[in-house]
JSON list of C-alpha atoms in Angstrom, two decimals:
[
{"chain": "N", "resi": 285, "resn": "UNK", "atom": "CA", "xyz": [13.68, 12.61, 18.05]},
{"chain": "N", "resi": 286, "resn": "UNK", "atom": "CA", "xyz": [12.07, 15.06, 20.50]},
{"chain": "N", "resi": 287, "resn": "UNK", "atom": "CA", "xyz": [9.25, 17.69, 20.54]},
{"chain": "N", "resi": 288, "resn": "UNK", "atom": "CA", "xyz": [11.50, 20.44, 21.42]},
{"chain": "N", "resi": 289, "resn": "UNK", "atom": "CA", "xyz": [13.29, 20.26, 18.01]},
{"chain": "N", "resi": 290, "resn": "UNK", "atom": "CA", "xyz": [10.03, 19.97, 16.27]},
{"chain": "N", "resi": 291, "resn": "UNK", "atom": "CA", "xyz": [8.48, 23.12, 18.15]},
{"chain": "N", "resi": 292, "resn": "UNK", "atom": "CA", "xyz": [11.61, 25.07, 17.39]},
{"chain": "N", "resi": 293, "resn": "UNK", "atom": "CA", "xyz": [11.38, 24.11, 13.64]},
{"chain": "N", "resi": 294, "resn": "UNK", "atom": "CA", "xyz": [7.81, 25.39, 13.39]},
{"chain": "N", "resi": 295, "resn": "UNK", "atom": "CA", "xyz": [8.13, 28.29, 15.87]},
{"chain": "N", "resi": 296, "resn": "UNK", "atom": "CA", "xyz": [5.86, 27.11, 18.41]},
{"chain": "N", "resi": 297, "resn": "UNK", "atom": "CA", "xyz": [6.59, 28.73, 21.76]},
{"chain": "N", "resi": 298, "resn": "UNK", "atom": "CA", "xyz": [3.88, 27.06, 23.90]},
{"chain": "N", "resi": 299, "resn": "UNK", "atom": "CA", "xyz": [1.93, 26.42, 25.96]},
{"chain": "N", "resi": 300, "resn": "UNK", "atom": "CA", "xyz": [3.32, 22.98, 25.77]},
{"chain": "N", "resi": 301, "resn": "UNK", "atom": "CA", "xyz": [1.02, 21.27, 28.40]},
{"chain": "N", "resi": 302, "resn": "UNK", "atom": "CA", "xyz": [-2.37, 22.01, 26.72]},
{"chain": "N", "resi": 303, "resn": "UNK", "atom": "CA", "xyz": [-4.26, 19.20, 24.73]},
{"chain": "N", "resi": 304, "resn": "UNK", "atom": "CA", "xyz": [-7.03, 21.30, 23.59]},
{"chain": "N", "resi": 305, "resn": "UNK", "atom": "CA", "xyz": [-8.30, 22.75, 20.21]},
{"chain": "N", "resi": 306, "resn": "UNK", "atom": "CA", "xyz": [-6.45, 26.10, 20.63]},
{"chain": "N", "resi": 307, "resn": "UNK", "atom": "CA", "xyz": [-3.11, 24.16, 20.87]},
{"chain": "N", "resi": 308, "resn": "UNK", "atom": "CA", "xyz": [-4.16, 21.89, 17.82]},
{"chain": "N", "resi": 309, "resn": "UNK", "atom": "CA", "xyz": [-4.99, 25.13, 15.73]},
{"chain": "N", "resi": 310, "resn": "UNK", "atom": "CA", "xyz": [-1.88, 26.72, 16.64]},
{"chain": "N", "resi": 311, "resn": "UNK", "atom": "CA", "xyz": [0.40, 23.84, 15.90]},
{"chain": "N", "resi": 312, "resn": "UNK", "atom": "CA", "xyz": [-1.44, 22.76, 12.70]},
{"chain": "N", "resi": 313, "resn": "UNK", "atom": "CA", "xyz": [-1.19, 26.35, 11.31]},
{"chain": "N", "resi": 314, "resn": "UNK", "atom": "CA", "xyz": [2.46, 26.78, 12.29]},
{"chain": "N", "resi": 315, "resn": "UNK", "atom": "CA", "xyz": [3.19, 23.40, 10.61]},
{"chain": "N", "resi": 316, "resn": "UNK", "atom": "CA", "xyz": [1.52, 24.46, 7.35]},
{"chain": "N", "resi": 317, "resn": "UNK", "atom": "CA", "xyz": [3.43, 27.71, 7.32]},
{"chain": "N", "resi": 318, "resn": "UNK", "atom": "CA", "xyz": [6.87, 26.30, 8.31]},
{"chain": "N", "resi": 319, "resn": "UNK", "atom": "CA", "xyz": [7.22, 22.92, 6.68]},
{"chain": "N", "resi": 320, "resn": "UNK", "atom": "CA", "xyz": [6.00, 23.03, 3.05]},
{"chain": "N", "resi": 321, "resn": "UNK", "atom": "CA", "xyz": [4.58, 20.18, 0.84]},
{"chain": "N", "resi": 322, "resn": "UNK", "atom": "CA", "xyz": [7.29, 19.54, -1.72]},
{"chain": "N", "resi": 323, "resn": "UNK", "atom": "CA", "xyz": [8.35, 16.59, -3.89]},
{"chain": "N", "resi": 324, "resn": "UNK", "atom": "CA", "xyz": [12.05, 17.41, -4.61]},
{"chain": "N", "resi": 325, "resn": "UNK", "atom": "CA", "xyz": [12.85, 13.92, -3.61]},
{"chain": "N", "resi": 326, "resn": "UNK", "atom": "CA", "xyz": [11.33, 12.32, -6.65]},
{"chain": "N", "resi": 327, "resn": "UNK", "atom": "CA", "xyz": [13.26, 14.67, -9.00]},
{"chain": "N", "resi": 328, "resn": "UNK", "atom": "CA", "xyz": [16.60, 13.89, -7.30]},
{"chain": "N", "resi": 329, "resn": "UNK", "atom": "CA", "xyz": [16.31, 10.19, -6.94]},
{"chain": "N", "resi": 330, "resn": "UNK", "atom": "CA", "xyz": [16.26, 10.16, -3.30]},
{"chain": "N", "resi": 331, "resn": "UNK", "atom": "CA", "xyz": [14.89, 7.17, -1.28]},
{"chain": "N", "resi": 332, "resn": "UNK", "atom": "CA", "xyz": [11.53, 8.03, 0.11]},
{"chain": "N", "resi": 333, "resn": "UNK", "atom": "CA", "xyz": [10.81, 6.10, 3.31]},
{"chain": "N", "resi": 334, "resn": "UNK", "atom": "CA", "xyz": [7.98, 6.10, 5.83]},
{"chain": "N", "resi": 335, "resn": "UNK", "atom": "CA", "xyz": [10.52, 5.47, 8.68]},
{"chain": "N", "resi": 336, "resn": "UNK", "atom": "CA", "xyz": [9.89, 8.10, 11.33]},
{"chain": "N", "resi": 337, "resn": "UNK", "atom": "CA", "xyz": [13.20, 8.74, 12.24]},
{"chain": "N", "resi": 338, "resn": "UNK", "atom": "CA", "xyz": [14.17, 9.51, 8.57]},
{"chain": "N", "resi": 339, "resn": "UNK", "atom": "CA", "xyz": [11.20, 11.68, 8.07]},
{"chain": "N", "resi": 340, "resn": "UNK", "atom": "CA", "xyz": [12.16, 13.67, 11.30]},
{"chain": "N", "resi": 341, "resn": "UNK", "atom": "CA", "xyz": [15.69, 14.02, 10.05]},
{"chain": "N", "resi": 342, "resn": "UNK", "atom": "CA", "xyz": [14.55, 15.36, 6.67]},
{"chain": "N", "resi": 343, "resn": "UNK", "atom": "CA", "xyz": [11.74, 17.68, 7.64]},
{"chain": "N", "resi": 344, "resn": "UNK", "atom": "CA", "xyz": [12.90, 18.85, 11.04]},
{"chain": "N", "resi": 345, "resn": "UNK", "atom": "CA", "xyz": [16.66, 18.81, 11.23]},
{"chain": "N", "resi": 346, "resn": "UNK", "atom": "CA", "xyz": [17.39, 19.26, 7.55]},
{"chain": "N", "resi": 347, "resn": "UNK", "atom": "CA", "xyz": [14.60, 21.92, 7.19]},
{"chain": "N", "resi": 348, "resn": "UNK", "atom": "CA", "xyz": [13.10, 20.25, 4.22]},
{"chain": "N", "resi": 349, "resn": "UNK", "atom": "CA", "xyz": [9.53, 19.78, 3.14]},
{"chain": "N", "resi": 350, "resn": "UNK", "atom": "CA", "xyz": [7.81, 16.52, 2.05]},
{"chain": "N", "resi": 351, "resn": "UNK", "atom": "CA", "xyz": [4.88, 14.60, 0.63]},
{"chain": "N", "resi": 352, "resn": "UNK", "atom": "CA", "xyz": [1.66, 14.55, 2.39]},
{"chain": "N", "resi": 353, "resn": "UNK", "atom": "CA", "xyz": [2.73, 10.96, 3.80]},
{"chain": "N", "resi": 354, "resn": "UNK", "atom": "CA", "xyz": [5.85, 12.37, 5.37]},
{"chain": "N", "resi": 355, "resn": "UNK", "atom": "CA", "xyz": [4.22, 15.54, 6.65]},
{"chain": "N", "resi": 356, "resn": "UNK", "atom": "CA", "xyz": [1.03, 14.11, 8.10]},
{"chain": "N", "resi": 357, "resn": "UNK", "atom": "CA", "xyz": [2.72, 11.05, 9.62]},
{"chain": "N", "resi": 358, "resn": "UNK", "atom": "CA", "xyz": [5.22, 13.30, 11.48]},
{"chain": "N", "resi": 359, "resn": "UNK", "atom": "CA", "xyz": [2.30, 15.42, 12.64]},
{"chain": "N", "resi": 360, "resn": "UNK", "atom": "CA", "xyz": [0.39, 12.61, 13.88]},
{"chain": "N", "resi": 361, "resn": "UNK", "atom": "CA", "xyz": [3.42, 11.46, 15.87]},
{"chain": "N", "resi": 362, "resn": "UNK", "atom": "CA", "xyz": [3.85, 14.96, 17.37]},
{"chain": "N", "resi": 363, "resn": "UNK", "atom": "CA", "xyz": [0.16, 15.11, 18.39]},
{"chain": "N", "resi": 364, "resn": "UNK", "atom": "CA", "xyz": [0.25, 11.70, 20.03]},
{"chain": "N", "resi": 365, "resn": "UNK", "atom": "CA", "xyz": [3.43, 12.59, 21.94]},
{"chain": "N", "resi": 366, "resn": "UNK", "atom": "CA", "xyz": [1.67, 15.79, 23.26]},
{"chain": "N", "resi": 367, "resn": "UNK", "atom": "CA", "xyz": [-1.22, 13.47, 24.45]},
{"chain": "N", "resi": 368, "resn": "UNK", "atom": "CA", "xyz": [-3.97, 14.00, 21.78]},
{"chain": "N", "resi": 369, "resn": "UNK", "atom": "CA", "xyz": [-6.20, 11.25, 20.65]},
{"chain": "N", "resi": 370, "resn": "UNK", "atom": "CA", "xyz": [-5.13, 10.65, 16.91]},
{"chain": "N", "resi": 371, "resn": "UNK", "atom": "CA", "xyz": [-6.44, 8.28, 14.24]},
{"chain": "N", "resi": 372, "resn": "UNK", "atom": "CA", "xyz": [-4.61, 7.98, 10.99]},
{"chain": "N", "resi": 373, "resn": "UNK", "atom": "CA", "xyz": [-6.87, 8.06, 8.00]},
{"chain": "N", "resi": 374, "resn": "UNK", "atom": "CA", "xyz": [-6.24, 7.28, 4.37]},
{"chain": "N", "resi": 375, "resn": "UNK", "atom": "CA", "xyz": [-7.93, 9.41, 1.70]},
{"chain": "N", "resi": 376, "resn": "UNK", "atom": "CA", "xyz": [-8.78, 9.47, -2.09]},
{"chain": "N", "resi": 377, "resn": "UNK", "atom": "CA", "xyz": [-8.08, 12.65, -3.95]},
{"chain": "N", "resi": 378, "resn": "UNK", "atom": "CA", "xyz": [-10.57, 14.01, -6.61]},
{"chain": "N", "resi": 379, "resn": "UNK", "atom": "CA", "xyz": [-8.94, 13.84, -10.03]},
{"chain": "N", "resi": 380, "resn": "UNK", "atom": "CA", "xyz": [-10.28, 16.49, -12.33]},
{"chain": "N", "resi": 381, "resn": "UNK", "atom": "CA", "xyz": [-8.81, 14.89, -15.32]},
{"chain": "N", "resi": 382, "resn": "UNK", "atom": "CA", "xyz": [-11.12, 11.70, -14.89]},
{"chain": "N", "resi": 383, "resn": "UNK", "atom": "CA", "xyz": [-13.68, 13.58, -13.02]},
{"chain": "N", "resi": 384, "resn": "UNK", "atom": "CA", "xyz": [-13.72, 10.92, -10.20]},
{"chain": "N", "resi": 385, "resn": "UNK", "atom": "CA", "xyz": [-11.78, 10.01, -7.23]},
{"chain": "N", "resi": 386, "resn": "UNK", "atom": "CA", "xyz": [-8.43, 8.18, -7.45]},
{"chain": "N", "resi": 387, "resn": "UNK", "atom": "CA", "xyz": [-8.95, 4.35, -7.10]},
{"chain": "N", "resi": 388, "resn": "UNK", "atom": "CA", "xyz": [-6.76, 3.98, -4.09]},
{"chain": "N", "resi": 389, "resn": "UNK", "atom": "CA", "xyz": [-6.01, 5.68, -0.78]},
{"chain": "N", "resi": 390, "resn": "UNK", "atom": "CA", "xyz": [-2.95, 7.90, -1.81]},
{"chain": "N", "resi": 391, "resn": "UNK", "atom": "CA", "xyz": [-3.27, 10.79, 0.71]},
{"chain": "N", "resi": 392, "resn": "UNK", "atom": "CA", "xyz": [-2.78, 10.64, 4.38]},
{"chain": "N", "resi": 393, "resn": "UNK", "atom": "CA", "xyz": [-4.40, 12.67, 7.01]},
{"chain": "N", "resi": 394, "resn": "UNK", "atom": "CA", "xyz": [-5.19, 12.43, 10.76]},
{"chain": "N", "resi": 395, "resn": "UNK", "atom": "CA", "xyz": [-8.38, 12.64, 12.81]},
{"chain": "N", "resi": 396, "resn": "UNK", "atom": "CA", "xyz": [-8.07, 14.13, 16.17]},
{"chain": "N", "resi": 397, "resn": "UNK", "atom": "CA", "xyz": [-10.70, 13.83, 19.14]},
{"chain": "N", "resi": 398, "resn": "UNK", "atom": "CA", "xyz": [-11.01, 16.61, 21.62]},
{"chain": "N", "resi": 399, "resn": "UNK", "atom": "CA", "xyz": [-13.80, 16.95, 24.16]},
{"chain": "N", "resi": 400, "resn": "UNK", "atom": "CA", "xyz": [-16.21, 14.42, 22.21]},
{"chain": "N", "resi": 401, "resn": "UNK", "atom": "CA", "xyz": [-15.69, 16.14, 18.96]},
{"chain": "N", "resi": 402, "resn": "UNK", "atom": "CA", "xyz": [-13.63, 15.07, 15.90]},
{"chain": "N", "resi": 403, "resn": "UNK", "atom": "CA", "xyz": [-11.42, 17.13, 13.82]},
{"chain": "N", "resi": 404, "resn": "UNK", "atom": "CA", "xyz": [-9.62, 16.58, 10.50]},
{"chain": "N", "resi": 405, "resn": "UNK", "atom": "CA", "xyz": [-5.89, 17.69, 10.56]},
{"chain": "N", "resi": 406, "resn": "UNK", "atom": "CA", "xyz": [-4.11, 17.79, 7.19]},
{"chain": "N", "resi": 407, "resn": "UNK", "atom": "CA", "xyz": [-0.82, 19.76, 7.04]},
{"chain": "N", "resi": 408, "resn": "UNK", "atom": "CA", "xyz": [0.21, 18.75, 3.66]},
{"chain": "N", "resi": 409, "resn": "UNK", "atom": "CA", "xyz": [-2.25, 18.84, 0.82]},
{"chain": "N", "resi": 410, "resn": "UNK", "atom": "CA", "xyz": [-0.56, 21.61, -0.92]},
{"chain": "N", "resi": 411, "resn": "UNK", "atom": "CA", "xyz": [-1.86, 23.87, -3.75]},
{"chain": "N", "resi": 412, "resn": "UNK", "atom": "CA", "xyz": [-4.85, 26.28, -3.08]},
{"chain": "N", "resi": 413, "resn": "UNK", "atom": "CA", "xyz": [-6.87, 23.89, -1.19]},
{"chain": "N", "resi": 414, "resn": "UNK", "atom": "CA", "xyz": [-4.46, 23.56, 1.91]},
{"chain": "N", "resi": 415, "resn": "UNK", "atom": "CA", "xyz": [-6.42, 24.09, 5.15]},
{"chain": "N", "resi": 416, "resn": "UNK", "atom": "CA", "xyz": [-4.59, 26.22, 7.65]},
{"chain": "N", "resi": 417, "resn": "UNK", "atom": "CA", "xyz": [-6.47, 24.91, 10.64]},
{"chain": "N", "resi": 418, "resn": "UNK", "atom": "CA", "xyz": [-8.11, 21.63, 11.51]},
{"chain": "N", "resi": 419, "resn": "UNK", "atom": "CA", "xyz": [-11.70, 21.21, 10.36]},
{"chain": "N", "resi": 420, "resn": "UNK", "atom": "CA", "xyz": [-14.34, 19.96, 12.61]},
{"chain": "N", "resi": 421, "resn": "UNK", "atom": "CA", "xyz": [-15.77, 16.56, 11.29]},
{"chain": "N", "resi": 422, "resn": "UNK", "atom": "CA", "xyz": [-19.56, 17.73, 10.84]},
{"chain": "N", "resi": 423, "resn": "UNK", "atom": "CA", "xyz": [-21.49, 17.28, 7.92]},
{"chain": "N", "resi": 424, "resn": "UNK", "atom": "CA", "xyz": [-22.68, 20.40, 5.74]},
{"chain": "N", "resi": 425, "resn": "UNK", "atom": "CA", "xyz": [-21.18, 23.05, 7.91]},
{"chain": "N", "resi": 426, "resn": "UNK", "atom": "CA", "xyz": [-19.35, 25.87, 6.11]},
{"chain": "N", "resi": 427, "resn": "UNK", "atom": "CA", "xyz": [-15.91, 26.38, 7.77]},
{"chain": "N", "resi": 428, "resn": "UNK", "atom": "CA", "xyz": [-14.31, 29.50, 6.30]},
{"chain": "N", "resi": 429, "resn": "UNK", "atom": "CA", "xyz": [-10.53, 29.85, 6.37]},
{"chain": "N", "resi": 430, "resn": "UNK", "atom": "CA", "xyz": [-7.98, 32.01, 4.53]},
{"chain": "N", "resi": 431, "resn": "UNK", "atom": "CA", "xyz": [-7.89, 29.92, 1.41]},
{"chain": "N", "resi": 432, "resn": "UNK", "atom": "CA", "xyz": [-11.58, 29.74, 1.16]},
{"chain": "N", "resi": 433, "resn": "UNK", "atom": "CA", "xyz": [-14.68, 28.12, 2.61]},
{"chain": "N", "resi": 434, "resn": "UNK", "atom": "CA", "xyz": [-14.38, 24.37, 3.29]},
{"chain": "N", "resi": 435, "resn": "UNK", "atom": "CA", "xyz": [-17.27, 21.94, 3.85]},
{"chain": "N", "resi": 436, "resn": "UNK", "atom": "CA", "xyz": [-17.23, 18.26, 4.78]},
{"chain": "N", "resi": 437, "resn": "UNK", "atom": "CA", "xyz": [-20.26, 16.06, 3.84]},
{"chain": "N", "resi": 438, "resn": "UNK", "atom": "CA", "xyz": [-21.26, 12.62, 4.92]},
{"chain": "N", "resi": 439, "resn": "UNK", "atom": "CA", "xyz": [-22.01, 10.53, 2.00]},
{"chain": "N", "resi": 440, "resn": "UNK", "atom": "CA", "xyz": [-22.66, 7.37, 3.87]},
{"chain": "N", "resi": 441, "resn": "UNK", "atom": "CA", "xyz": [-19.75, 5.25, 3.02]},
{"chain": "N", "resi": 442, "resn": "UNK", "atom": "CA", "xyz": [-17.35, 8.09, 2.75]},
{"chain": "N", "resi": 443, "resn": "UNK", "atom": "CA", "xyz": [-16.93, 11.75, 3.86]},
{"chain": "N", "resi": 444, "resn": "UNK", "atom": "CA", "xyz": [-16.13, 14.31, 1.10]},
{"chain": "N", "resi": 445, "resn": "UNK", "atom": "CA", "xyz": [-14.31, 17.48, 1.71]},
{"chain": "N", "resi": 446, "resn": "UNK", "atom": "CA", "xyz": [-15.02, 20.37, -0.72]},
{"chain": "N", "resi": 447, "resn": "UNK", "atom": "CA", "xyz": [-13.63, 23.87, -0.95]},
{"chain": "N", "resi": 448, "resn": "UNK", "atom": "CA", "xyz": [-16.10, 26.36, -2.03]},
{"chain": "N", "resi": 449, "resn": "UNK", "atom": "CA", "xyz": [-16.42, 30.06, -1.92]},
{"chain": "N", "resi": 450, "resn": "UNK", "atom": "CA", "xyz": [-14.02, 31.79, -4.21]},
{"chain": "N", "resi": 451, "resn": "UNK", "atom": "CA", "xyz": [-14.72, 29.15, -6.92]},
{"chain": "N", "resi": 452, "resn": "UNK", "atom": "CA", "xyz": [-17.72, 26.71, -7.06]},
{"chain": "N", "resi": 453, "resn": "UNK", "atom": "CA", "xyz": [-15.67, 23.63, -6.34]},
{"chain": "N", "resi": 454, "resn": "UNK", "atom": "CA", "xyz": [-11.93, 23.69, -6.44]},
{"chain": "N", "resi": 455, "resn": "UNK", "atom": "CA", "xyz": [-11.02, 20.23, -4.98]},
{"chain": "N", "resi": 456, "resn": "UNK", "atom": "CA", "xyz": [-12.58, 17.27, -3.30]},
{"chain": "N", "resi": 457, "resn": "UNK", "atom": "CA", "xyz": [-11.13, 14.63, -0.96]},
{"chain": "N", "resi": 458, "resn": "UNK", "atom": "CA", "xyz": [-12.95, 11.59, 0.13]},
{"chain": "N", "resi": 459, "resn": "UNK", "atom": "CA", "xyz": [-11.48, 9.65, 3.03]},
{"chain": "N", "resi": 460, "resn": "UNK", "atom": "CA", "xyz": [-11.92, 6.39, 4.88]},
{"chain": "N", "resi": 461, "resn": "UNK", "atom": "CA", "xyz": [-10.21, 4.86, 7.98]},
{"chain": "N", "resi": 462, "resn": "UNK", "atom": "CA", "xyz": [-6.99, 3.37, 6.78]},
{"chain": "N", "resi": 463, "resn": "UNK", "atom": "CA", "xyz": [-6.23, -0.20, 8.02]},
{"chain": "N", "resi": 464, "resn": "UNK", "atom": "CA", "xyz": [-3.17, -2.15, 7.93]},
{"chain": "N", "resi": 465, "resn": "UNK", "atom": "CA", "xyz": [-0.99, 0.53, 6.60]},
{"chain": "N", "resi": 466, "resn": "UNK", "atom": "CA", "xyz": [2.77, -0.15, 6.74]},
{"chain": "N", "resi": 467, "resn": "UNK", "atom": "CA", "xyz": [4.95, 2.84, 7.78]},
{"chain": "N", "resi": 468, "resn": "UNK", "atom": "CA", "xyz": [8.27, 1.07, 7.00]},
{"chain": "N", "resi": 469, "resn": "UNK", "atom": "CA", "xyz": [8.10, 0.90, 3.21]},
{"chain": "N", "resi": 470, "resn": "UNK", "atom": "CA", "xyz": [10.25, 3.08, 0.85]},
{"chain": "N", "resi": 471, "resn": "UNK", "atom": "CA", "xyz": [10.01, 4.13, -2.68]},
{"chain": "N", "resi": 472, "resn": "UNK", "atom": "CA", "xyz": [12.83, 5.29, -4.87]},
{"chain": "N", "resi": 473, "resn": "UNK", "atom": "CA", "xyz": [12.24, 7.42, -7.91]},
{"chain": "N", "resi": 474, "resn": "UNK", "atom": "CA", "xyz": [15.36, 7.78, -10.14]},
{"chain": "N", "resi": 475, "resn": "UNK", "atom": "CA", "xyz": [15.58, 11.14, -11.92]},
{"chain": "N", "resi": 476, "resn": "UNK", "atom": "CA", "xyz": [15.43, 11.37, -15.67]},
{"chain": "N", "resi": 477, "resn": "UNK", "atom": "CA", "xyz": [17.58, 14.44, -15.37]},
{"chain": "N", "resi": 478, "resn": "UNK", "atom": "CA", "xyz": [19.59, 16.01, -12.29]},
{"chain": "N", "resi": 479, "resn": "UNK", "atom": "CA", "xyz": [17.25, 17.90, -10.06]},
{"chain": "N", "resi": 480, "resn": "UNK", "atom": "CA", "xyz": [14.92, 19.62, -12.15]},
{"chain": "N", "resi": 481, "resn": "UNK", "atom": "CA", "xyz": [14.51, 23.34, -11.38]},
{"chain": "N", "resi": 482, "resn": "UNK", "atom": "CA", "xyz": [10.90, 23.82, -12.22]},
{"chain": "N", "resi": 483, "resn": "UNK", "atom": "CA", "xyz": [8.02, 21.75, -10.73]},
{"chain": "N", "resi": 484, "resn": "UNK", "atom": "CA", "xyz": [4.40, 21.45, -12.02]},
{"chain": "N", "resi": 485, "resn": "UNK", "atom": "CA", "xyz": [1.63, 21.17, -9.56]},
{"chain": "N", "resi": 486, "resn": "UNK", "atom": "CA", "xyz": [-1.48, 19.53, -10.80]},
{"chain": "N", "resi": 487, "resn": "UNK", "atom": "CA", "xyz": [-4.64, 20.85, -9.16]},
{"chain": "N", "resi": 488, "resn": "UNK", "atom": "CA", "xyz": [-6.89, 18.23, -7.74]},
{"chain": "N", "resi": 489, "resn": "UNK", "atom": "CA", "xyz": [-4.15, 15.62, -7.37]},
{"chain": "N", "resi": 490, "resn": "UNK", "atom": "CA", "xyz": [-1.87, 15.05, -4.19]},
{"chain": "N", "resi": 491, "resn": "UNK", "atom": "CA", "xyz": [1.28, 13.78, -5.91]}
]
């Protein structure tokens, strides 16, 4: 694995020696635009693993997309290799069907610290609530982006991310620090039929 291959995959042409907010924004946006959130592997019975080498092979060298776990795990590695201070976070996605957050941390994101400020980086939420650029971790501040206006709110024991603007509330994500996460486990999903051609995305859920 090397950064040059990743940079070529997303179309990033530098500068390569800057560890600042401008570089983070550029790489974040390019990743979102180049490496999609996709779940084709579960429809094709492919083994899904959190081995970084396998993820790099799939997303970079094979020009595939991946789940949030794959995309954001790879993105966190890229940022650390560049010299950024990165903390991996687990999050719970708001499920509009049950009108509550999912019971477990099923979505992976990264927190990046730059010049004393923290930013949330999430390159693979998918659907209409995908952020194009990192969000500053500050409570109650509206942060407009192409997809709408995003707002992070400190609820005491968790932070909640809401998308507002075009619609009152489109999706919510609560996140906490993820501890003891094992990156070497894999999951196999045997298909019920060969590689389905149509996929259904459910708003408000990450998988």
